[in-house]
Amino acid sequence: MEISNLPGKSCCLWLLFNLLTVITWLDSFAAAETHYHEFVIQTTPTTRVCRTVNIITVNGQLPGPTVEARNGDSLAIRVVNAAKYNVTIHWHGLRMLRNPWADGPGYVTQCPIQPGASYTYRFTIINQEGTLFWHAHVGFLRATLYGAIIIYPRLGSHYPFPMPRREFPILLAEWFDRDPVSLLRMTQFTGAPPNVSIAYTINGQPGDFYRCSSQDTVRVPVEAGETILLRIINSALEQELFFSVANHRMTVVGTDATYTKPFTTRVIMIGPGQTYDVLLTADQIPGRYYMAARAYETAQNAPFDNTTPTAILEYKSVGCGNNNGQLSRPLLAALPAFNDTSTATAFTNGIRGLSQNTVFTNVDVNLNFVVGLGLINCTNPNSPRCQGPNGTRFTASVNNVSLVLPRTSSLMQAYYQGIPGVFTTDFPPVPPLQFNYTGNVPRGLWTPSRGTKLYKLKYGSRVQIVFQDTSIVTTEDHPLHLHGYDFFVVGSGFGNFNPATDPANFNLVDPPQRNTIGNPPGGWVAIRFVADNPGIWFMHCHKDSHLFWGFAMAFLVENGVGPSQTVIPPPADLPPC
Ligand code: C2O
């Protein structure tokens, strides 16, 4: 894979450039580079599981191109929209310090790139290493517009674990029987959840267990005895997934581009928006072993895709003429039952931060966000537009506010340019009404109100958020994602959060730092972060249907003092609405 595309230069210049690079490299370990990419958004007929769908791709690829860089490098990625839908690209998990203009959520930090237009995302990676991913952030387009982001240590610095012999990104995703635009239109029309996927994919391929897919099953080659690094990404729209490799154990060493204490496991559970870096040692009898995933589904009575995508871990000595190397059927990985919440919870709670992070103990801003689904009653329950339970339409909210995004400006542009009437800053810090969130909730509390409310934070404030799931419609795991920040996950549990007793058990010693954490179904999760990145930052459920229904809010983090605490000016090519 190419790390960057060198811009056109004459050969001499290129040689000189290389020479200079070598000299700089020898000279200093801080050499940072700028990587240029061109992403052409286009419509590409693509066939999976015997079904051809006109999907939107970057450069015709599924998954899209991998973006590789070192910590400290800069990127300039020109996105050219040659498709017929509005698009934006989000660099999920990159902090974009003081630079919300490069973050990418549509109508939050930018207006979409319209068909025929282009926009160059320019940003620098500051103190982040590991695996992230990029994806579209408009409608359901990220179903097919996604790719890996790999951030290596700076030159001269190393992983905090033995150097693996090889590295492979493993992108998990869903394949639908239609294109994401008509999937969204249907959801919009019916008020019901979107159709579930008809397959899952690993690096774009469903694998052996699906029709018409065996030929293209992804193979991961290993030499017996060596250790490889898998960079596992859940880029699915909706589904938490279990993942395992037959007979092999995995050692988690990183998550969401932060390092973790090594944690050895047979199975991982990864929610949409999360990443795990795992080491795997090829210490089994040389052969072929399935890597496989399966749904982890927590909603009650919800349809889900219960199929199994596979890739094959293939020892190199196998199939190269040695006698034991019959290309026999690979061994299948054991996977938990789809509703195995105890396995999922034990895994997530096993992840600990690498450094003895001393998390701040004094909280300046204490927020309590009640999150989940809701239903809107229809005047005519038999209407084809009301295909939710008992003739309703689905909705979702945070503290009873179902977010409505503006259309005429992005929130960030409205804030920066002082355009009035686009949003208010009265997002409630606590639920407007307290009730038994996980009990039998009276029907009158199932319908949130709609609004475009932000929560304002002073620069540098120390923030805690306790998220609380409800049993409205169903309890469910929600992958909660915050833009612009990594946060410490200091605690979680089932049932209602108890402010009198639960904080005593918070982990302020070695909590993991992440950008996406699952709220346990019918439970709560507590996070902390310092608001040291000014701008407008989106917070939402990383299940796209929930986001579409309004399960989102945004923080407005004010500038601090001086240029190092102030949002940079917007680039000249920022798209208009
Ligand atoms: Cu990966 Cu706003 O999301």
XYZ file of C-alpha atoms and ligand atoms in Angstrom:
580
model
C 0.000 0.000 0.000
C 1.263 3.430 -0.815
C 1.650 5.765 2.058
C 1.133 8.852 -0.029
C 0.858 10.011 -3.564
C 3.720 12.274 -4.407
C 2.539 15.271 -6.345
C 3.936 15.464 -9.874
C 7.565 16.557 -9.777
C 10.472 16.209 -12.119
C 12.771 13.268 -11.576
C 15.629 15.445 -10.366
C 13.432 17.223 -7.927
C 12.083 13.908 -6.829
C 15.597 12.553 -6.221
C 16.511 15.698 -4.353
C 13.330 15.349 -2.369
C 14.193 11.765 -1.471
C 17.707 12.734 -0.554
C 16.346 15.483 1.624
C 13.894 13.070 3.162
C 16.711 10.684 4.033
C 18.810 13.493 5.420
C 15.910 14.814 7.469
C 15.174 11.310 8.601
C 18.745 10.769 9.761
C 18.847 14.232 11.167
C 15.752 14.296 13.253
C 13.107 11.921 14.387
C 10.445 14.558 14.278
C 10.205 14.655 10.484
C 6.553 15.127 9.682
C 5.155 14.703 6.202
C 2.105 15.841 4.323
C 0.142 13.139 2.528
C -2.056 13.969 -0.433
C -5.037 11.887 -1.492
C -7.775 12.340 -4.014
C -11.120 10.744 -3.202
C -13.472 10.640 -6.174
C -17.008 9.892 -5.003
C -18.695 7.904 -7.748
C -21.478 5.464 -8.488
C -20.091 1.965 -8.935
C -22.213 -1.087 -9.785
C -20.961 -3.699 -7.326
C -21.904 -7.351 -6.943
C -21.994 -9.242 -3.659
C -24.007 -12.354 -2.725
C -25.209 -12.674 -6.347
C -26.740 -9.214 -6.233
C -25.605 -6.123 -8.108
C -26.304 -2.800 -6.447
C -25.365 0.699 -7.651
C -23.393 1.770 -4.628
C -21.453 4.968 -3.981
C -17.709 4.407 -3.629
C -14.470 6.298 -3.262
C -12.358 5.664 -6.382
C -14.496 2.644 -7.241
C -13.218 0.679 -4.234
C -15.059 -1.188 -1.449
C -13.773 -0.656 1.199
C -12.351 2.688 0.121
C -8.635 3.514 0.171
C -6.634 3.116 3.367
C -5.205 6.371 4.666
C -1.806 5.840 6.290
C 0.270 8.395 8.154
C 2.503 8.851 11.151
C 1.654 10.630 14.333
C 2.461 14.296 13.657
C 1.871 14.123 9.892
C -0.531 16.332 7.979
C -3.063 15.248 5.401
C -4.724 16.996 2.499
C -7.534 14.906 1.071
C -9.376 16.363 -1.857
C -12.895 14.964 -2.109
C -14.388 15.331 -5.577
C -18.092 14.572 -5.741
C -18.754 12.864 -9.060
C -21.884 11.140 -7.743
C -25.409 12.528 -7.703
C -25.873 12.849 -3.946
C -24.610 15.328 -1.366
C -21.653 13.908 0.508
C -19.242 14.686 3.373
C -16.392 12.619 4.813
C -15.767 12.315 8.558
C -12.372 11.259 9.940
C -13.807 9.275 12.790
C -11.789 9.629 15.985
C -9.270 12.197 14.739
C -9.408 15.024 17.209
C -9.092 17.863 14.695
C -7.776 20.235 17.337
C -9.186 23.766 16.814
C -10.151 22.593 13.341
C -13.826 21.568 13.277
C -13.864 22.564 9.578
C -12.145 19.274 8.752
C -14.370 17.064 10.917
C -17.056 16.365 8.349
C -20.533 15.704 9.854
C -23.055 17.172 7.425
C -24.864 20.321 8.642
C -22.891 20.166 11.903
C -19.455 21.449 10.913
C -19.951 21.869 7.178
C -22.534 21.913 4.442
C -22.339 18.873 2.185
C -20.165 18.751 -0.922
C -22.733 18.988 -3.693
C -22.606 16.917 -6.882
C -19.901 18.338 -9.129
C -18.181 20.198 -6.269
C -15.080 19.395 -4.261
C -13.600 20.162 -0.842
C -10.124 19.503 0.538
C -9.942 18.286 4.117
C -6.673 19.562 5.641
C -5.623 18.453 9.082
C -2.717 17.351 11.261
C -2.575 14.279 13.475
C -1.616 15.352 16.981
C -0.688 12.720 19.562
C -2.814 9.910 18.239
C -1.582 6.456 17.184
C -3.395 3.326 16.100
C -6.479 2.582 14.056
C -9.397 4.796 13.105
C -11.569 4.980 10.013
C -13.124 7.508 7.708
C -16.722 7.400 6.556
C -19.402 9.489 4.866
C -21.474 11.532 7.311
C -24.694 12.257 5.417
C -27.761 10.001 5.312
C -26.831 6.311 5.235
C -24.015 6.830 2.714
C -21.411 5.443 5.047
C -22.848 1.976 4.358
C -20.442 1.878 1.408
C -18.260 4.971 1.864
C -15.708 3.935 4.451
C -12.049 2.990 4.763
C -9.278 2.483 7.322
C -7.077 5.184 8.844
C -3.788 3.823 10.171
C -1.546 6.044 12.274
C 1.970 4.757 12.872
C 4.262 6.061 15.614
C 6.553 8.979 14.705
C 9.823 8.058 13.046
C 12.165 6.740 15.696
C 9.391 5.905 18.114
C 7.809 2.474 18.523
C 4.719 0.538 19.449
C 4.498 -0.210 23.170
C 4.438 -3.924 22.203
C 6.786 -6.164 20.174
C 6.850 -5.190 16.506
C 4.414 -7.479 14.635
C 5.687 -9.192 11.480
C 2.681 -8.083 9.416
C -0.366 -5.913 9.807
C -3.844 -6.294 8.311
C -6.837 -4.003 8.545
C -10.063 -5.938 9.124
C -13.060 -3.800 8.223
C -16.404 -5.241 9.223
C -19.475 -3.880 7.463
C -22.956 -4.696 6.187
C -24.230 -5.399 2.698
C -27.802 -4.398 1.885
C -30.095 -5.554 -0.894
C -30.383 -1.950 -2.131
C -28.360 1.226 -2.280
C -28.100 3.323 0.899
C -30.066 6.220 -0.580
C -33.187 4.141 -1.222
C -32.646 2.409 2.130
C -32.875 5.812 3.835
C -35.852 6.926 1.716
C -37.733 3.815 2.755
C -36.922 4.374 6.417
C -37.986 7.982 6.092
C -41.261 7.014 4.455
C -42.353 4.067 6.584
C -41.260 5.328 10.014
C -40.017 1.786 10.660
C -36.396 0.682 11.140
C -34.412 0.166 7.917
C -34.318 -3.279 6.361
C -31.580 -5.328 7.960
C -28.509 -6.204 5.918
C -28.480 -9.401 3.861
C -24.799 -10.068 4.575
C -21.875 -8.836 6.598
C -18.537 -8.244 4.948
C -14.900 -8.494 5.989
C -12.813 -6.099 3.890
C -15.713 -5.857 1.488
C -16.215 -9.623 1.080
C -18.909 -11.750 2.754
C -16.932 -15.002 2.576
C -17.563 -18.709 2.149
C -20.953 -19.001 3.820
C -22.817 -16.795 1.351
C -23.984 -17.464 -2.184
C -21.599 -16.459 -4.984
C -18.931 -15.409 -2.475
C -16.451 -18.259 -1.928
C -14.104 -17.231 -4.720
C -13.417 -13.824 -3.228
C -13.161 -14.777 0.445
C -10.459 -12.628 2.066
C -7.288 -14.524 2.992
C -4.875 -13.425 5.674
C -1.523 -15.187 5.170
C 0.730 -15.995 8.144
C 3.956 -17.925 8.695
C 3.804 -20.461 11.489
C 5.059 -18.907 14.698
C 4.874 -15.258 13.735
C 2.801 -12.559 15.386
C 0.604 -10.294 13.305
C -1.393 -7.170 14.113
C -5.048 -7.047 13.124
C -6.595 -3.590 12.999
C -10.268 -4.394 13.456
C -12.841 -1.744 12.592
C -16.616 -1.940 12.870
C -17.832 0.228 10.018
C -21.333 -1.290 10.013
C -24.315 1.085 9.987
C -26.232 -0.662 12.712
C -24.822 -3.831 14.155
C -22.571 -4.624 17.102
C -20.525 -7.697 16.211
C -18.668 -10.500 17.916
C -15.436 -11.494 16.170
C -13.160 -14.472 16.714
C -10.497 -16.563 15.010
C -10.753 -20.352 15.229
C -8.315 -21.852 17.791
C -6.402 -18.584 18.184
C -6.355 -16.116 20.988
C -6.123 -12.393 20.421
C -4.381 -9.829 22.588
C -5.956 -6.388 22.483
C -3.254 -3.696 22.563
C -5.195 -0.670 21.371
C -8.645 0.758 20.875
C -9.892 3.878 19.054
C -6.284 5.000 18.381
C -5.167 4.810 22.000
C -3.005 2.063 23.484
C -4.353 -0.319 26.096
C -2.920 -2.758 28.598
C -2.541 -6.089 26.774
C -5.756 -8.056 27.229
C -5.988 -11.603 25.919
C -9.329 -12.958 24.770
C -10.951 -15.523 22.483
C -13.660 -13.180 21.313
C -14.089 -9.461 20.921
C -17.323 -7.470 20.773
C -17.044 -4.367 18.634
C -19.735 -1.737 18.227
C -20.213 0.486 15.158
C -17.588 3.233 15.352
C -15.130 1.274 17.499
C -11.732 -0.140 16.591
C -9.515 -2.740 18.257
C -5.870 -3.442 17.529
C -5.125 -7.066 18.379
C -1.992 -9.190 18.215
C -2.417 -12.750 17.024
C 0.322 -15.371 17.166
C 0.163 -18.175 14.609
C 0.828 -20.832 17.233
C -1.510 -23.581 15.991
C -0.973 -26.577 13.714
C -0.321 -25.062 10.276
C -3.651 -24.988 8.506
C -6.574 -22.800 7.597
C -8.702 -21.173 10.238
C -11.810 -19.068 9.856
C -11.986 -15.541 11.140
C -15.682 -14.955 11.659
C -18.149 -12.420 12.981
C -21.715 -12.596 14.196
C -24.328 -10.125 15.383
C -24.485 -9.059 19.017
C -28.107 -7.927 19.223
C -29.638 -6.483 22.377
C -32.946 -4.946 21.260
C -35.996 -7.036 22.133
C -37.947 -8.570 19.269
C -35.969 -6.637 16.684
C -35.174 -8.337 13.399
C -31.448 -8.572 12.725
C -29.060 -10.176 10.257
C -27.980 -13.478 11.816
C -25.552 -14.509 9.058
C -21.829 -15.187 9.446
C -19.138 -13.459 7.407
C -15.739 -15.127 7.225
C -12.165 -14.581 6.144
C -9.445 -17.232 6.272
C -6.272 -17.151 8.334
C -3.994 -19.232 6.156
C -0.641 -20.623 7.281
C 1.749 -20.239 4.378
C 3.118 -23.771 4.470
C -0.366 -25.055 3.766
C -1.306 -25.717 0.174
C 2.248 -25.289 -1.114
C 2.776 -28.923 -1.968
C 3.338 -30.275 1.500
C 1.410 -33.417 2.248
C -0.585 -32.164 5.190
C -1.596 -29.219 3.124
C -4.818 -30.556 1.650
C -7.040 -27.567 1.155
C -9.497 -28.934 3.633
C -12.358 -26.910 4.993
C -11.041 -24.340 7.487
C -11.867 -24.772 11.138
C -14.780 -22.631 12.280
C -14.439 -20.138 15.083
C -16.648 -20.470 18.148
C -18.851 -17.400 18.533
C -21.146 -16.443 21.436
C -24.927 -16.465 21.104
C -26.311 -13.268 19.555
C -27.738 -12.125 22.911
C -24.736 -12.982 25.081
C -24.534 -9.710 26.995
C -22.349 -11.172 29.741
C -19.592 -12.079 27.252
C -19.886 -8.635 25.614
C -19.723 -6.867 28.988
C -16.815 -8.924 30.314
C -14.849 -8.110 27.174
C -15.565 -4.359 27.213
C -14.803 -4.087 30.930
C -11.508 -5.899 30.422
C -10.105 -3.033 28.345
C -7.857 -0.768 30.420
C -5.780 2.254 29.520
C -2.058 1.691 29.109
C -0.781 4.651 31.032
C -1.691 5.176 34.630
C -3.874 8.024 33.566
C -4.781 10.017 36.553
C -8.200 11.207 35.599
C -9.266 14.489 37.164
C -11.308 14.041 40.305
C -13.035 17.426 40.442
C -15.777 17.689 37.877
C -16.822 21.191 36.751
C -19.750 20.183 34.583
C -21.856 17.224 35.608
C -24.185 16.043 32.856
C -26.766 13.332 32.913
C -28.045 12.284 29.477
C -31.012 9.944 29.221
C -30.885 8.300 25.810
C -32.904 5.936 23.692
C -35.719 5.384 21.255
C -39.275 6.698 21.233
C -42.441 6.482 19.187
C -44.593 9.116 17.541
C -48.318 8.396 17.453
C -49.984 8.773 14.079
C -53.421 10.291 13.561
C -54.014 7.508 11.050
C -52.244 4.415 12.355
C -53.077 2.530 9.163
C -51.118 4.985 7.038
C -48.220 3.418 5.089
C -46.125 6.135 6.711
C -46.728 4.645 10.165
C -45.178 1.193 10.028
C -43.635 1.393 13.505
C -45.145 -0.733 16.331
C -48.978 -0.425 16.405
C -49.126 2.189 13.686
C -46.471 4.606 14.994
C -43.243 6.150 13.699
C -39.872 5.712 15.351
C -37.968 8.588 16.899
C -35.022 8.859 19.322
C -33.629 11.466 21.687
C -31.115 12.655 24.251
C -32.738 14.224 27.341
C -36.053 14.213 25.543
C -34.746 16.351 22.660
C -34.818 14.735 19.241
C -32.224 16.622 17.210
C -33.264 18.419 14.048
C -30.293 19.536 11.943
C -30.407 22.835 10.048
C -30.496 22.863 6.237
C -29.461 26.385 5.334
C -26.149 26.477 7.188
C -24.077 24.135 9.323
C -24.164 24.676 13.082
C -20.459 25.590 13.005
C -20.865 28.164 10.232
C -23.883 29.676 12.006
C -21.844 29.942 15.214
C -18.716 31.323 13.545
C -20.550 33.844 11.407
C -23.076 34.720 14.090
C -26.114 33.732 12.001
C -29.092 33.939 14.376
C -31.998 31.522 14.585
C -30.132 28.372 13.541
C -29.700 26.860 17.010
C -30.180 27.608 20.694
C -27.791 26.773 23.545
C -30.350 25.516 26.050
C -29.733 21.791 25.740
C -30.815 20.370 29.137
C -27.890 19.161 31.325
C -30.191 16.686 33.076
C -33.393 14.979 31.918
C -36.326 17.411 32.124
C -38.274 14.777 34.040
C -36.913 12.044 36.273
C -38.590 8.640 36.088
C -37.696 4.995 36.513
C -35.755 4.894 33.221
C -35.393 1.151 32.994
C -38.727 0.239 34.576
C -42.196 0.200 33.080
C -42.209 3.689 31.537
C -45.675 5.312 31.204
C -46.683 5.660 27.560
C -47.048 9.433 27.944
C -43.229 9.702 28.189
C -42.450 7.897 24.944
C -42.556 10.879 22.599
C -39.707 13.423 22.816
C -39.851 16.986 21.522
C -37.804 18.185 18.553
C -35.165 20.881 18.650
C -31.756 22.174 17.603
C -30.213 22.698 21.018
C -26.504 22.806 21.829
C -24.771 22.569 25.178
C -22.198 25.270 25.781
C -18.929 24.405 27.534
C -16.256 26.806 28.723
C -12.792 26.097 27.323
C -10.914 23.765 29.661
C -13.886 22.674 31.760
C -13.727 19.193 33.229
C -16.806 17.374 32.074
C -18.538 14.201 33.196
C -21.458 12.675 31.343
C -23.478 9.797 32.708
C -25.523 8.281 29.893
C -28.616 6.331 30.882
C -30.464 3.944 28.563
C -34.239 3.613 28.901
C -36.685 0.776 28.383
C -38.852 2.921 26.111
C -39.699 0.665 23.125
C -36.750 -1.559 24.095
C -33.556 -1.462 26.099
C -30.592 -1.611 23.776
C -26.844 -1.218 23.534
C -26.068 2.197 22.016
C -22.572 2.917 20.668
C -22.134 6.521 21.865
C -19.656 8.541 19.829
C -18.208 11.973 20.612
C -16.474 13.993 17.889
C -13.368 16.059 18.641
C -12.423 14.199 21.815
C -11.142 11.029 23.374
C -12.869 10.455 26.691
C -12.117 8.281 29.699
C -14.694 5.562 30.330
C -14.804 5.682 34.127
C -17.730 3.395 34.907
C -20.739 1.477 33.653
C -23.476 -0.756 34.977
C -26.962 -2.118 34.519
C -30.241 -0.612 35.703
C -30.575 3.022 36.781
C -27.409 4.948 37.650
C -27.265 5.674 41.359
C -25.452 8.986 41.978
C -25.079 8.162 45.667
C -23.303 4.815 45.323
C -22.008 4.247 41.775
C -19.307 6.979 41.614
C -17.437 5.255 44.460
C -16.641 2.436 42.024
C -15.403 4.648 39.197
C -12.036 3.701 37.734
C -9.925 6.862 37.826
C -6.652 4.910 37.637
C -6.489 3.134 34.274
C -9.739 3.706 32.372
C -9.528 3.254 28.605
C -9.580 6.368 26.430
C -11.966 6.068 23.530
C -14.172 7.968 21.148
C -17.043 5.431 21.088
C -18.439 3.387 23.989
C -21.457 1.120 24.145
C -24.085 2.087 26.689
C -25.002 -1.307 28.215
C -28.597 -2.299 27.339
C -30.850 -1.040 30.121
C -27.816 0.412 31.883
C -25.539 3.419 32.086
C -22.005 4.461 31.242
C -19.970 7.373 32.653
C -17.307 9.269 30.723
C -14.975 12.185 31.489
C -13.048 14.599 29.300
C -11.473 18.040 29.446
C -13.114 20.452 27.004
C -9.804 21.560 25.473
C -10.891 21.530 21.819
C -12.927 24.605 20.857
C -15.612 24.288 18.205
C -18.891 22.471 17.686
C -18.656 18.744 18.282
C -21.310 16.198 17.527
C -22.309 13.489 20.002
C -24.548 10.709 18.771
C -25.478 7.063 18.638
C -23.345 5.386 15.974
C -26.281 3.300 14.749
C -27.311 5.298 11.704
C -31.047 4.710 12.088
C -30.899 6.067 15.653
C -28.898 9.076 14.471
C -31.434 9.660 11.702
C -34.272 9.551 14.265
C -32.588 12.294 16.320
C -30.391 10.435 18.820
C -27.776 13.217 18.814
C -26.786 16.543 20.333
C -23.778 18.800 19.971
C -21.421 20.646 22.267
C -20.388 24.216 21.614
C -16.943 24.505 23.215
C -16.021 28.158 23.528
C -12.613 29.536 22.624
C -10.124 29.957 25.441
C -7.404 32.575 25.579
C -5.088 33.265 22.649
C -4.620 31.555 19.298
C -3.682 28.145 20.752
C -7.142 27.943 22.316
C -9.108 29.392 19.426
C -10.817 27.806 16.419
C -8.797 28.420 13.252
C -10.481 30.351 10.417
C -12.494 28.275 7.924
C -10.772 27.277 4.669
C -11.731 29.201 1.537
C -13.231 26.151 -0.172
C -15.641 25.248 2.669
C -18.791 24.176 0.793
C -21.848 26.454 0.807
C -25.264 25.001 1.636
Cu -18.256 7.928 12.951
Cu -20.454 11.241 13.768
O -19.443 9.532 13.360
